[in-house]
mmCIF file of C-alpha atoms in Angstrom:
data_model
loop_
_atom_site.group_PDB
_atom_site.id
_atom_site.type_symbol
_atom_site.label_atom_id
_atom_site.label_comp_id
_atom_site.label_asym_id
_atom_site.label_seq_id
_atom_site.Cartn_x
_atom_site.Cartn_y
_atom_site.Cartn_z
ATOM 1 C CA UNK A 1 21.258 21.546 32.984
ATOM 2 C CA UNK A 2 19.360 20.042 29.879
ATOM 3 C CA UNK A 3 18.982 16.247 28.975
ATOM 4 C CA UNK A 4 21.695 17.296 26.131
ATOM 5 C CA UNK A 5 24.282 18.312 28.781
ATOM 6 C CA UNK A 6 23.748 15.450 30.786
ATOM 7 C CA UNK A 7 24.923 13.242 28.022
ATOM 8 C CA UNK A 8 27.298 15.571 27.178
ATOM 9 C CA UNK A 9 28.889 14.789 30.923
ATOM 10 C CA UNK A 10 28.780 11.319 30.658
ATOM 11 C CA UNK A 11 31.564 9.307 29.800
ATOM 12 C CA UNK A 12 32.030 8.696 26.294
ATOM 13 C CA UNK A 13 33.187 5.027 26.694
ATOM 14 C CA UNK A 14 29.524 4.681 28.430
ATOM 15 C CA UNK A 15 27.647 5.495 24.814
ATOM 16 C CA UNK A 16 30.166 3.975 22.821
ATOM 17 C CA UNK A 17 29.769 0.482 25.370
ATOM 18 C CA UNK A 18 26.146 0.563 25.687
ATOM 19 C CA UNK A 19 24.612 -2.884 25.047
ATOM 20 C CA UNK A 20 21.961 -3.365 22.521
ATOM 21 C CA UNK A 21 18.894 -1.954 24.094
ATOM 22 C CA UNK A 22 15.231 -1.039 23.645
ATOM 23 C CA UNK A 23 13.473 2.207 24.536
ATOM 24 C CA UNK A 24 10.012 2.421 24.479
ATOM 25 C CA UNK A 25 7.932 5.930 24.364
ATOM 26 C CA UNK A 26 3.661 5.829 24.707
ATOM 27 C CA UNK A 27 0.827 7.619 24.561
ATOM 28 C CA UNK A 28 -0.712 6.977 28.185
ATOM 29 C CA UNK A 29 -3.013 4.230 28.162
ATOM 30 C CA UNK A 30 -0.931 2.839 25.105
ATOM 31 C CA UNK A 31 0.123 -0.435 27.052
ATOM 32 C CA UNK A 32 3.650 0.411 27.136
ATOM 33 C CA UNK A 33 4.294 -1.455 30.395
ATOM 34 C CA UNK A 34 2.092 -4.399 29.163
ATOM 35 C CA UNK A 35 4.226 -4.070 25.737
ATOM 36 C CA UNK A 36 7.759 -3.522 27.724
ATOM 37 C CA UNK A 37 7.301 -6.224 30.382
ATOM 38 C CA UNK A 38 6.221 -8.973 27.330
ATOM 39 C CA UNK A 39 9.894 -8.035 25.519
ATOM 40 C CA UNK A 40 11.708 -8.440 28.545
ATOM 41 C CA UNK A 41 10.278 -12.078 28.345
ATOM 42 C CA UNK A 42 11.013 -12.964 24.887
ATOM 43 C CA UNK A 43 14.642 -11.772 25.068
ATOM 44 C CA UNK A 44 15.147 -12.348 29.050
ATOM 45 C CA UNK A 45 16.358 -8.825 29.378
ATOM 46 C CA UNK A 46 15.604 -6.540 32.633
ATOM 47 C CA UNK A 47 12.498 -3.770 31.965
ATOM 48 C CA UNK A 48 13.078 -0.667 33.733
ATOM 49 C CA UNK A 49 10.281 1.622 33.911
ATOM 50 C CA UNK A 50 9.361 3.251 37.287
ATOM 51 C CA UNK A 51 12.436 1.043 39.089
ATOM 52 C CA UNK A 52 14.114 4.121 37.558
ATOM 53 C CA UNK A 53 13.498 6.093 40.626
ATOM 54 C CA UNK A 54 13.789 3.697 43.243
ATOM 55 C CA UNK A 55 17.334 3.534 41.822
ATOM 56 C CA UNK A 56 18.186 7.116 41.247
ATOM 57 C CA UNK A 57 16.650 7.508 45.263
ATOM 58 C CA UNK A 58 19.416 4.438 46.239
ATOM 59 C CA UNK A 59 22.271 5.895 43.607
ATOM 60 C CA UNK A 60 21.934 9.682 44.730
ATOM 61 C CA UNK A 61 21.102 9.133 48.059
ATOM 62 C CA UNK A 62 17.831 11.212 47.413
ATOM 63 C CA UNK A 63 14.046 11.060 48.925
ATOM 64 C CA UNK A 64 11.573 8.725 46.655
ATOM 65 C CA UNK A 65 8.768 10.570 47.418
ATOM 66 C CA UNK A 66 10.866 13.781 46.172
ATOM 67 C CA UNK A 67 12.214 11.752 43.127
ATOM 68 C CA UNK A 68 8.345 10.766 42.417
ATOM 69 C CA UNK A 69 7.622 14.110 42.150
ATOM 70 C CA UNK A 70 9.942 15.285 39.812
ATOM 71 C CA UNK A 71 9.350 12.373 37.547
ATOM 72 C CA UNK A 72 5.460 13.651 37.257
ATOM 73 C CA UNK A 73 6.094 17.299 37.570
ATOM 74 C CA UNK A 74 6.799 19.810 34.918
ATOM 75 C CA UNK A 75 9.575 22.035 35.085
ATOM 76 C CA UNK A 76 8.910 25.512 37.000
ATOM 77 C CA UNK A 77 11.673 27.619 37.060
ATOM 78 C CA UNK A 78 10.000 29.075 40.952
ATOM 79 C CA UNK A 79 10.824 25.751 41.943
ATOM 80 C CA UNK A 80 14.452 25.471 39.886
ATOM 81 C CA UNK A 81 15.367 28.469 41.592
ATOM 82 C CA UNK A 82 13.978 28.331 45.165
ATOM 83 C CA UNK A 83 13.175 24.814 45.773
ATOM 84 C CA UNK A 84 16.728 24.127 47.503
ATOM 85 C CA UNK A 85 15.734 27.272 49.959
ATOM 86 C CA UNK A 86 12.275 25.629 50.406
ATOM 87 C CA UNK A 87 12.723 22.102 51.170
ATOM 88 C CA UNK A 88 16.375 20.886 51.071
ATOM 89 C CA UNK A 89 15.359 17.434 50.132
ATOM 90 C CA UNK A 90 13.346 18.568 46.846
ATOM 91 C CA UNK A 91 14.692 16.923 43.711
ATOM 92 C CA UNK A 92 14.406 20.176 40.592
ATOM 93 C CA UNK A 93 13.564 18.689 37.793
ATOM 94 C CA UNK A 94 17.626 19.677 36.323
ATOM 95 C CA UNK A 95 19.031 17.637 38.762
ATOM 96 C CA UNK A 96 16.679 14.572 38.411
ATOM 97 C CA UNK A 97 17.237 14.646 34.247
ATOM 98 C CA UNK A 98 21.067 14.830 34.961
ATOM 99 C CA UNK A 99 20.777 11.706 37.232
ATOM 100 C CA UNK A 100 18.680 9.850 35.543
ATOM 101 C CA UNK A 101 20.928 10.168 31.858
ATOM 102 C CA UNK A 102 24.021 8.748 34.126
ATOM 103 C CA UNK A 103 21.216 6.055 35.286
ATOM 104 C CA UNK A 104 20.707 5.382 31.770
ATOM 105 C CA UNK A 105 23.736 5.331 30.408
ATOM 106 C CA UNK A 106 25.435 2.749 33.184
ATOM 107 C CA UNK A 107 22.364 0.344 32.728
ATOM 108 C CA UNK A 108 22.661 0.243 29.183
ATOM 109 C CA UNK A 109 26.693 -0.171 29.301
ATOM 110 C CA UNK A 110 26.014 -2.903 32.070
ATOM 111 C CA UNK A 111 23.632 -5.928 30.158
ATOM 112 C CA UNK A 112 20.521 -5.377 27.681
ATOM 113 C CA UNK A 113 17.663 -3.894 28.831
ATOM 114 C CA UNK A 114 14.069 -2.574 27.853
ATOM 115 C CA UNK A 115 13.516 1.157 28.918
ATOM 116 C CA UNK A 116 10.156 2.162 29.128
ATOM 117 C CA UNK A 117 9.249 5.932 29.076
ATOM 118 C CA UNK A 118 11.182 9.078 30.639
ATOM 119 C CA UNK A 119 13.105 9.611 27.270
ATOM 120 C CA UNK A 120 15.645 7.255 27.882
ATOM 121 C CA UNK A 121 16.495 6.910 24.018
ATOM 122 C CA UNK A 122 17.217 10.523 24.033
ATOM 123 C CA UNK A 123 20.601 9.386 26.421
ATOM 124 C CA UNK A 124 21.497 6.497 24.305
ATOM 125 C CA UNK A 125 23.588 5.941 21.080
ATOM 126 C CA UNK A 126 20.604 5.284 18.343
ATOM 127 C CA UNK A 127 22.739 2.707 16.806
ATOM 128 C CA UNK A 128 22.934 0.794 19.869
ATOM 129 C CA UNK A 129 19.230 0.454 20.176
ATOM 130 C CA UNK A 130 15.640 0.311 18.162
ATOM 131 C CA UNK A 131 12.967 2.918 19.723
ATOM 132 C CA UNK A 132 9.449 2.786 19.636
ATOM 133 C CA UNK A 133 6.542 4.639 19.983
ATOM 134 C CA UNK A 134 2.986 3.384 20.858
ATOM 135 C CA UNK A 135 -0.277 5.143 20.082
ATOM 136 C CA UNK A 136 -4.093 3.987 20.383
ATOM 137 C CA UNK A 137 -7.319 5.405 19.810
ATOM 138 C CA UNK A 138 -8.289 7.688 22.720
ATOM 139 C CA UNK A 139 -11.294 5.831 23.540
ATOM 140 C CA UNK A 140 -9.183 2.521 23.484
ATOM 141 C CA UNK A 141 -6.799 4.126 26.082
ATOM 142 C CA UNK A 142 -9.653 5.512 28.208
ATOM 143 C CA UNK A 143 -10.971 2.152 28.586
ATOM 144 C CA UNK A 144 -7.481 0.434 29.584
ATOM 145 C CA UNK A 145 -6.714 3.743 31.599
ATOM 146 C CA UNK A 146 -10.173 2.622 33.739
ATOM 147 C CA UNK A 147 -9.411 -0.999 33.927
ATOM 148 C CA UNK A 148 -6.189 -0.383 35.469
ATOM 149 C CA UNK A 149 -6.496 2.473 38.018
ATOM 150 C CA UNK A 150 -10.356 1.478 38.755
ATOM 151 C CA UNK A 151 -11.411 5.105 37.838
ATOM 152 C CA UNK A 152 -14.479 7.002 36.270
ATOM 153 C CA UNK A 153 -14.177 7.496 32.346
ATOM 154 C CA UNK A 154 -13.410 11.600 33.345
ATOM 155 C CA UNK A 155 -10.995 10.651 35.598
ATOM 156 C CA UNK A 156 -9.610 8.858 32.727
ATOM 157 C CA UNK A 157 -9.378 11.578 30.226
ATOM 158 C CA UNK A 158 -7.989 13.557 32.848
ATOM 159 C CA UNK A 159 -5.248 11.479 33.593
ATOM 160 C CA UNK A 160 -3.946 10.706 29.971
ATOM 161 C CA UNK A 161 -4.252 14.773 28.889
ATOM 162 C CA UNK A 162 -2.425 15.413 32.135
ATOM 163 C CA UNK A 163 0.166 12.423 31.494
ATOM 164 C CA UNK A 164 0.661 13.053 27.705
ATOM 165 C CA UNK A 165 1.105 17.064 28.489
ATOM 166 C CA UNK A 166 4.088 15.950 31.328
ATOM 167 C CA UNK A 167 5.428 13.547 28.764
ATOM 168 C CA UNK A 168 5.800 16.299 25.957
ATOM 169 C CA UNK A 169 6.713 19.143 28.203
ATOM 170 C CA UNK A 170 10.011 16.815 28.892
ATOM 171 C CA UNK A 171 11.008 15.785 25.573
ATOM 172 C CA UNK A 172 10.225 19.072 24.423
ATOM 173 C CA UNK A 173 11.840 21.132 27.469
ATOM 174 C CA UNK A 174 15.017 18.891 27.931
ATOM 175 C CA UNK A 175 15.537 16.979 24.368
ATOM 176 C CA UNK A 176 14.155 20.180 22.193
ATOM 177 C CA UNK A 177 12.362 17.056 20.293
ATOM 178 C CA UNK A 178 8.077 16.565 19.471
ATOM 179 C CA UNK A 179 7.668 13.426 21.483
ATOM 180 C CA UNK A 180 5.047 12.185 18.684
ATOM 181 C CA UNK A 181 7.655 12.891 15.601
ATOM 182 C CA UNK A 182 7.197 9.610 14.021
ATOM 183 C CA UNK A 183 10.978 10.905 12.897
ATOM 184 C CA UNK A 184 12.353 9.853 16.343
ATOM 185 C CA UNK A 185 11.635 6.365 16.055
ATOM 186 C CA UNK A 186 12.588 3.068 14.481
ATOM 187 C CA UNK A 187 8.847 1.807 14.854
ATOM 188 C CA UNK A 188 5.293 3.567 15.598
ATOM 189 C CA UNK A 189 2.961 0.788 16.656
ATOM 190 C CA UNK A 190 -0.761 1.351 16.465
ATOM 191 C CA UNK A 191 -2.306 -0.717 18.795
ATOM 192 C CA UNK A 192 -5.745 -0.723 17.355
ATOM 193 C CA UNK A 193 -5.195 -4.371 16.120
ATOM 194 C CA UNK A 194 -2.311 -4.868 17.921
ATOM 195 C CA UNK A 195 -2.330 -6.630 21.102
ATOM 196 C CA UNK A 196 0.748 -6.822 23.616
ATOM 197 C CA UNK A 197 2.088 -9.931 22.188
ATOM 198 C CA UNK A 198 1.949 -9.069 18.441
ATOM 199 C CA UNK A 199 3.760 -5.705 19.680
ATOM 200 C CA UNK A 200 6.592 -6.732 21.416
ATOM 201 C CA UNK A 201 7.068 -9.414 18.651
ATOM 202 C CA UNK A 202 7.426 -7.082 16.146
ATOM 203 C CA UNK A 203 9.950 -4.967 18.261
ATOM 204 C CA UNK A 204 11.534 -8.388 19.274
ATOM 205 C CA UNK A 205 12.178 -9.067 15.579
ATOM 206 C CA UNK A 206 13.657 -5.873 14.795
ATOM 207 C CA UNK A 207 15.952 -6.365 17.865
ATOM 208 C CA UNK A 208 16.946 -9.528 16.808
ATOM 209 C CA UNK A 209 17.574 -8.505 12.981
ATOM 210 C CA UNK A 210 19.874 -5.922 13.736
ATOM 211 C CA UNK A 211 22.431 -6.809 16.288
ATOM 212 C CA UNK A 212 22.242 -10.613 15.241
ATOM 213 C CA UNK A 213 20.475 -11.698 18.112
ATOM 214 C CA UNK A 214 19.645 -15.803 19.104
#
């Protein structure tokens, strides 16, 4: 099933009752947690990023570890079609986009929140929410890339073209969208004299502009 069918399943009172939210979409080493966690502070609204999976594994009744992988996986239809046969506890990457739009959707419908990453705009109602997209300056995000995971500058560039590629392939596989359309999104942010703050006060602003917010 594609992103598009798991929206298509959900309950249309859950779109139409989503709560103003925020969804936030990166290029890795961006500082979209840095940018998502400082938003959740000015407007005192929950930021789900990776707690994503630790409540898809509680909701579904479904191995972490297994969840983990098909968050950082791409799609391979070997594994869509055998993985069941294989390991009974693997999560395909179908069944962990259709969980995680219902995830989405009942979040959203129960209080504000900031979403950060894993295309969670893509399940909402646009007109519900303002989405943004972060970019930097490759060597910007190879230095912040090394200062938080304590790794060599290769190990860097290796992890962001590995993490952008997984990124795309999902929008791209699941949404049929270019995650780096500047089309998609209410804001692109370039944080090249941007820092955290300034970001999320821009995105903060918006927020507040359009549903009327205190």
């Amino acid at each position: 099933p594609s992103a598009t069918s798991a929206r298509a399943r959900a309950p249309a009172s859950a779109q139409q009752d989503a709560t103003p939210h925020i969804a936030i979409s990166r290029e890795a080493g961006a500082g979209g947690s840095a940018v998502g966690r400082r938003i959740g502070e000015l407007l005192q609204w929950e930021v789900l990023n990776r707690k994503l999976l630790d409540m898809m594994a509680e909701k579904f009744n479904l191995s972490r570890a297994m969840v983990g992988v098909a968050d950082e996986t791409t799609s391979n239809w070997l594994i869509e079609v055998f993985g069941k046969w294989l390991d009974p506890r693997l999560v395909t990457r179908s069944e962990y986009i259709v969980h995680l739009g219902e995830l989405v959707l009942l979040a959203a419908q129960h209080s504000s929140k900031v979403f950060v990453g894993r295309g969670a705009q893509h399940f909402l109602p646009a007109e519900r929410g303002v989405s943004v997209f972060l970019v930097a300056p490759l060597t910007m995000r190879i230095a912040r890339i090394q200062d938080v995971r304590g790794c060599s500058e290769a190990e860097a560039r290796r992890y962001i073209r590995d993490t952008d590629q997984t990124r795309r392939d999902l929008i791209k596989s699941h949404f049929n969208r270019e995650i780096d359309d500047p089309h998609l999104y209410d804001l692109v942010i370039n944080r090249t004299q941007i820092d955290s703050d300034a970001a999320a006060e821009l995105v903060v602003n918006e927020c507040r502009r359009r549903f009327s917010l205190t």
